[in-house]
mmCIF file of C-alpha atoms in Angstrom:
data_model
loop_
_atom_site.group_PDB
_atom_site.id
_atom_site.type_symbol
_atom_site.label_atom_id
_atom_site.label_comp_id
_atom_site.label_asym_id
_atom_site.label_seq_id
_atom_site.Cartn_x
_atom_site.Cartn_y
_atom_site.Cartn_z
ATOM 1 C CA MET D 1 -35.419 -44.251 150.506
ATOM 2 C CA ASN D 2 -38.618 -44.793 148.500
ATOM 3 C CA LEU D 3 -39.840 -41.346 149.549
ATOM 4 C CA ALA D 4 -36.674 -39.688 148.195
ATOM 5 C CA ILE D 5 -36.967 -41.500 144.864
ATOM 6 C CA THR D 6 -40.652 -40.555 144.590
ATOM 7 C CA LEU D 7 -39.842 -36.888 145.319
ATOM 8 C CA LEU D 8 -37.063 -36.946 142.706
ATOM 9 C CA ARG D 9 -39.469 -38.411 140.160
ATOM 10 C CA PHE D 10 -42.066 -35.687 140.831
ATOM 11 C CA GLY D 11 -39.363 -33.013 140.692
ATOM 12 C CA PHE D 12 -38.150 -34.334 137.347
ATOM 13 C CA LEU D 13 -41.732 -34.450 136.068
ATOM 14 C CA ALA D 14 -42.295 -30.822 137.144
ATOM 15 C CA LEU D 15 -39.097 -29.726 135.355
ATOM 16 C CA LEU D 16 -40.185 -31.592 132.233
ATOM 17 C CA TRP D 17 -43.549 -29.793 132.229
ATOM 18 C CA LEU D 18 -41.823 -26.416 132.750
ATOM 19 C CA PHE D 19 -39.620 -27.122 129.734
ATOM 20 C CA ILE D 20 -42.636 -28.064 127.589
ATOM 21 C CA PHE D 21 -44.436 -24.885 128.712
ATOM 22 C CA ALA D 22 -41.394 -22.750 127.784
ATOM 23 C CA VAL D 23 -41.235 -24.359 124.323
ATOM 24 C CA VAL D 24 -44.950 -23.737 123.730
ATOM 25 C CA LEU D 25 -44.600 -20.067 124.760
ATOM 26 C CA THR D 26 -41.620 -19.594 122.436
ATOM 27 C CA VAL D 27 -43.429 -21.149 119.474
ATOM 28 C CA ARG D 28 -46.559 -19.100 120.236
ATOM 29 C CA ARG D 29 -44.564 -15.856 120.343
ATOM 30 C CA ASP D 30 -42.835 -16.703 117.069
ATOM 31 C CA VAL D 31 -46.066 -17.598 115.275
ATOM 32 C CA LEU D 32 -48.323 -14.864 116.656
ATOM 33 C CA GLY D 33 -45.771 -12.059 116.889
ATOM 34 C CA THR D 34 -46.706 -9.060 119.026
ATOM 35 C CA ASP D 35 -49.099 -9.295 121.933
ATOM 36 C CA VAL D 36 -52.636 -8.582 120.748
ATOM 37 C CA ARG D 37 -53.534 -6.670 123.922
ATOM 38 C CA ARG D 38 -50.537 -4.375 123.497
ATOM 39 C CA ARG D 39 -51.428 -3.545 119.890
ATOM 40 C CA SER D 40 -55.086 -2.905 120.754
ATOM 41 C CA SER D 41 -54.091 -0.464 123.499
ATOM 42 C CA LEU D 42 -51.926 1.377 120.978
ATOM 43 C CA LEU D 43 -54.829 1.501 118.536
ATOM 44 C CA SER D 44 -57.219 2.837 121.167
ATOM 45 C CA ALA D 45 -54.702 5.554 122.090
ATOM 46 C CA ARG D 46 -54.390 6.443 118.406
ATOM 47 C CA ARG D 47 -58.196 6.600 118.080
ATOM 48 C CA ARG D 48 -58.419 8.913 121.095
ATOM 49 C CA SER D 49 -55.874 11.273 119.553
ATOM 50 C CA ILE D 50 -57.807 11.312 116.260
ATOM 51 C CA HIS D 51 -61.005 12.403 118.025
ATOM 52 C CA ALA D 52 -59.318 15.301 119.855
ATOM 53 C CA PRO D 53 -61.022 18.627 119.167
ATOM 54 C CA ALA D 54 -59.524 20.558 116.264
ATOM 55 C CA PRO D 55 -58.437 24.158 116.868
ATOM 56 C CA ALA D 56 -60.828 26.839 115.669
ATOM 57 C CA GLU D 57 -60.036 28.399 112.308
ATOM 58 C CA ASN D 58 -59.668 31.909 113.749
ATOM 59 C CA ASP D 59 -57.170 30.893 116.459
ATOM 60 C CA SER D 60 -54.061 31.254 114.307
ATOM 61 C CA PRO D 61 -53.041 33.040 111.138
ATOM 62 C CA ALA D 62 -52.879 31.098 107.901
ATOM 63 C CA ALA D 63 -50.047 28.586 108.114
ATOM 64 C CA PRO D 64 -47.493 28.561 105.313
ATOM 65 C CA ALA D 65 -47.759 25.699 102.866
ATOM 66 C CA ALA D 66 -45.829 22.633 103.984
ATOM 67 C CA PRO D 67 -42.808 21.816 101.839
ATOM 68 C CA VAL D 68 -43.391 19.042 99.343
ATOM 69 C CA GLU D 69 -41.410 15.973 100.341
ATOM 70 C CA ARG D 70 -40.073 13.489 97.861
ATOM 71 C CA PRO D 71 -41.661 10.058 98.227
ATOM 72 C CA VAL D 72 -39.734 7.516 100.277
ATOM 73 C CA TYR D 73 -39.852 3.801 99.452
ATOM 74 C CA LEU D 74 -38.863 0.656 101.303
ATOM 75 C CA VAL D 75 -37.194 -1.432 98.576
ATOM 76 C CA VAL D 76 -36.375 -5.132 98.987
ATOM 77 C CA THR D 77 -32.768 -5.601 97.831
ATOM 78 C CA GLY D 78 -32.355 -9.309 98.576
ATOM 79 C CA GLY D 79 -34.541 -12.354 99.090
ATOM 80 C CA PRO D 80 -37.626 -13.797 97.386
ATOM 81 C CA LEU D 81 -39.313 -10.377 97.036
ATOM 82 C CA LEU D 82 -36.302 -8.758 95.339
ATOM 83 C CA GLY D 83 -37.298 -5.468 93.706
ATOM 84 C CA THR D 84 -40.529 -4.987 95.657
ATOM 85 C CA ALA D 85 -41.045 -1.336 96.624
ATOM 86 C CA VAL D 86 -43.452 -0.220 99.354
ATOM 87 C CA PRO D 87 -44.255 3.512 99.479
ATOM 88 C CA LEU D 88 -43.880 4.906 102.997
ATOM 89 C CA SER D 89 -46.369 7.379 104.433
ATOM 90 C CA SER D 90 -47.328 8.497 107.914
ATOM 91 C CA GLN D 91 -48.817 5.023 108.537
ATOM 92 C CA PRO D 92 -46.455 2.353 109.908
ATOM 93 C CA VAL D 93 -45.325 -0.523 107.680
ATOM 94 C CA TYR D 94 -45.393 -3.927 109.380
ATOM 95 C CA ILE D 95 -42.976 -6.616 108.180
ATOM 96 C CA GLY D 96 -43.220 -10.362 108.830
ATOM 97 C CA ARG D 97 -44.636 -13.698 107.714
ATOM 98 C CA ALA D 98 -48.217 -13.171 108.948
ATOM 99 C CA PRO D 99 -50.722 -12.280 106.208
ATOM 100 C CA ASP D 100 -51.885 -9.104 108.010
ATOM 101 C CA ASN D 101 -48.483 -7.411 107.580
ATOM 102 C CA THR D 102 -47.922 -4.643 105.050
ATOM 103 C CA LEU D 103 -44.882 -6.474 103.642
ATOM 104 C CA VAL D 104 -45.479 -10.237 103.878
ATOM 105 C CA LEU D 105 -42.207 -12.165 103.714
ATOM 106 C CA ASP D 106 -41.774 -15.722 102.477
ATOM 107 C CA ASP D 107 -38.814 -16.207 104.798
ATOM 108 C CA THR D 108 -38.550 -18.988 107.379
ATOM 109 C CA TYR D 109 -36.158 -16.881 109.494
ATOM 110 C CA ALA D 110 -38.692 -14.034 109.857
ATOM 111 C CA SER D 111 -41.242 -14.001 112.679
ATOM 112 C CA GLY D 112 -44.977 -13.611 112.175
ATOM 113 C CA HIS D 113 -44.805 -9.920 113.144
ATOM 114 C CA HIS D 114 -41.095 -9.212 112.907
ATOM 115 C CA ALA D 115 -40.595 -5.439 112.636
ATOM 116 C CA ARG D 116 -42.288 -2.165 111.827
ATOM 117 C CA ILE D 117 -41.108 0.994 110.115
ATOM 118 C CA PHE D 118 -42.681 4.233 111.258
ATOM 119 C CA ALA D 119 -42.222 7.999 111.044
ATOM 120 C CA ALA D 120 -41.435 10.037 114.165
ATOM 121 C CA GLU D 121 -39.446 13.160 114.956
ATOM 122 C CA GLY D 122 -39.135 13.986 111.265
ATOM 123 C CA ARG D 123 -37.409 10.745 110.248
ATOM 124 C CA ARG D 124 -38.007 7.035 109.707
ATOM 125 C CA TRP D 125 -37.444 4.442 112.408
ATOM 126 C CA VAL D 126 -37.410 0.642 112.481
ATOM 127 C CA GLU D 127 -38.588 -1.262 115.552
ATOM 128 C CA ASP D 128 -38.016 -4.943 116.244
ATOM 129 C CA LEU D 129 -41.293 -6.419 117.534
ATOM 130 C CA GLY D 130 -39.714 -9.082 119.735
ATOM 131 C CA SER D 131 -38.688 -11.325 116.853
ATOM 132 C CA THR D 132 -36.839 -14.562 117.480
ATOM 133 C CA ASN D 133 -33.918 -13.946 115.105
ATOM 134 C CA GLY D 134 -33.722 -10.170 115.506
ATOM 135 C CA THR D 135 -33.608 -7.256 113.081
ATOM 136 C CA LEU D 136 -30.277 -5.992 111.755
ATOM 137 C CA VAL D 137 -29.710 -2.367 110.738
ATOM 138 C CA GLY D 138 -26.397 -1.781 109.012
ATOM 139 C CA GLY D 139 -25.301 -5.250 110.147
ATOM 140 C CA ILE D 140 -25.982 -4.527 113.843
ATOM 141 C CA ARG D 141 -28.786 -6.256 115.750
ATOM 142 C CA ILE D 142 -31.165 -3.733 117.296
ATOM 143 C CA ASN D 143 -33.089 -3.880 120.551
ATOM 144 C CA GLY D 144 -36.158 -1.674 120.376
ATOM 145 C CA SER D 145 -36.058 1.106 117.768
ATOM 146 C CA ALA D 146 -33.304 2.529 115.572
ATOM 147 C CA ALA D 147 -33.264 5.550 113.258
ATOM 148 C CA LEU D 148 -33.023 4.845 109.522
ATOM 149 C CA ASP D 149 -31.170 6.722 106.817
ATOM 150 C CA PRO D 150 -31.577 6.125 103.068
ATOM 151 C CA GLY D 151 -29.285 3.383 101.789
ATOM 152 C CA VAL D 152 -28.738 1.657 105.159
ATOM 153 C CA VAL D 153 -29.441 -2.077 104.851
ATOM 154 C CA ILE D 154 -32.203 -3.551 107.024
ATOM 155 C CA GLN D 155 -32.131 -7.337 107.392
ATOM 156 C CA VAL D 156 -35.192 -9.312 108.480
ATOM 157 C CA GLY D 157 -34.431 -13.025 108.385
ATOM 158 C CA GLU D 158 -32.717 -13.623 105.045
ATOM 159 C CA THR D 159 -34.479 -10.666 103.382
ATOM 160 C CA THR D 160 -32.628 -7.365 102.983
ATOM 161 C CA MET D 161 -34.199 -3.991 102.265
ATOM 162 C CA GLU D 162 -33.370 -0.300 102.410
ATOM 163 C CA LEU D 163 -34.975 3.126 102.296
ATOM 164 C CA GLN D 164 -34.736 4.862 98.939
ATOM 165 C CA VAL D 165 -35.742 8.424 98.157
#
């Protein structure tokens, strides 16, 4: 009988430690945002593509001038940063509470590294970076990436924003 009670006590203690470990991992993910190793591997891949050899000048005829695009802005339409406009370029825009983001939010419902907006396939995309409360596009929670159109509301925590041309 004493052996069974002792085993139950150790089992309960193990479950308690598993719960504490799960809470610590959740808080760590919320505070730190994306995995540092994952981001560094993306950066090293980007660096490798930058150092790729450029084609020789005589390989192709003169390319026509690229059409001039109108500037696109990410404009905060609700929340503490109301009216803030971030110009979008080929570089991604990171959104979250951490100070190393492009758009730093003062929003308790936003994660440290909540989302990023990037250009691909000729349009803008938003990607949720594993945030706790999710990213909404047009009122729908996204998993992974979603294409953006001008005027569609993006919600990160209690902050709303949209693309404006």
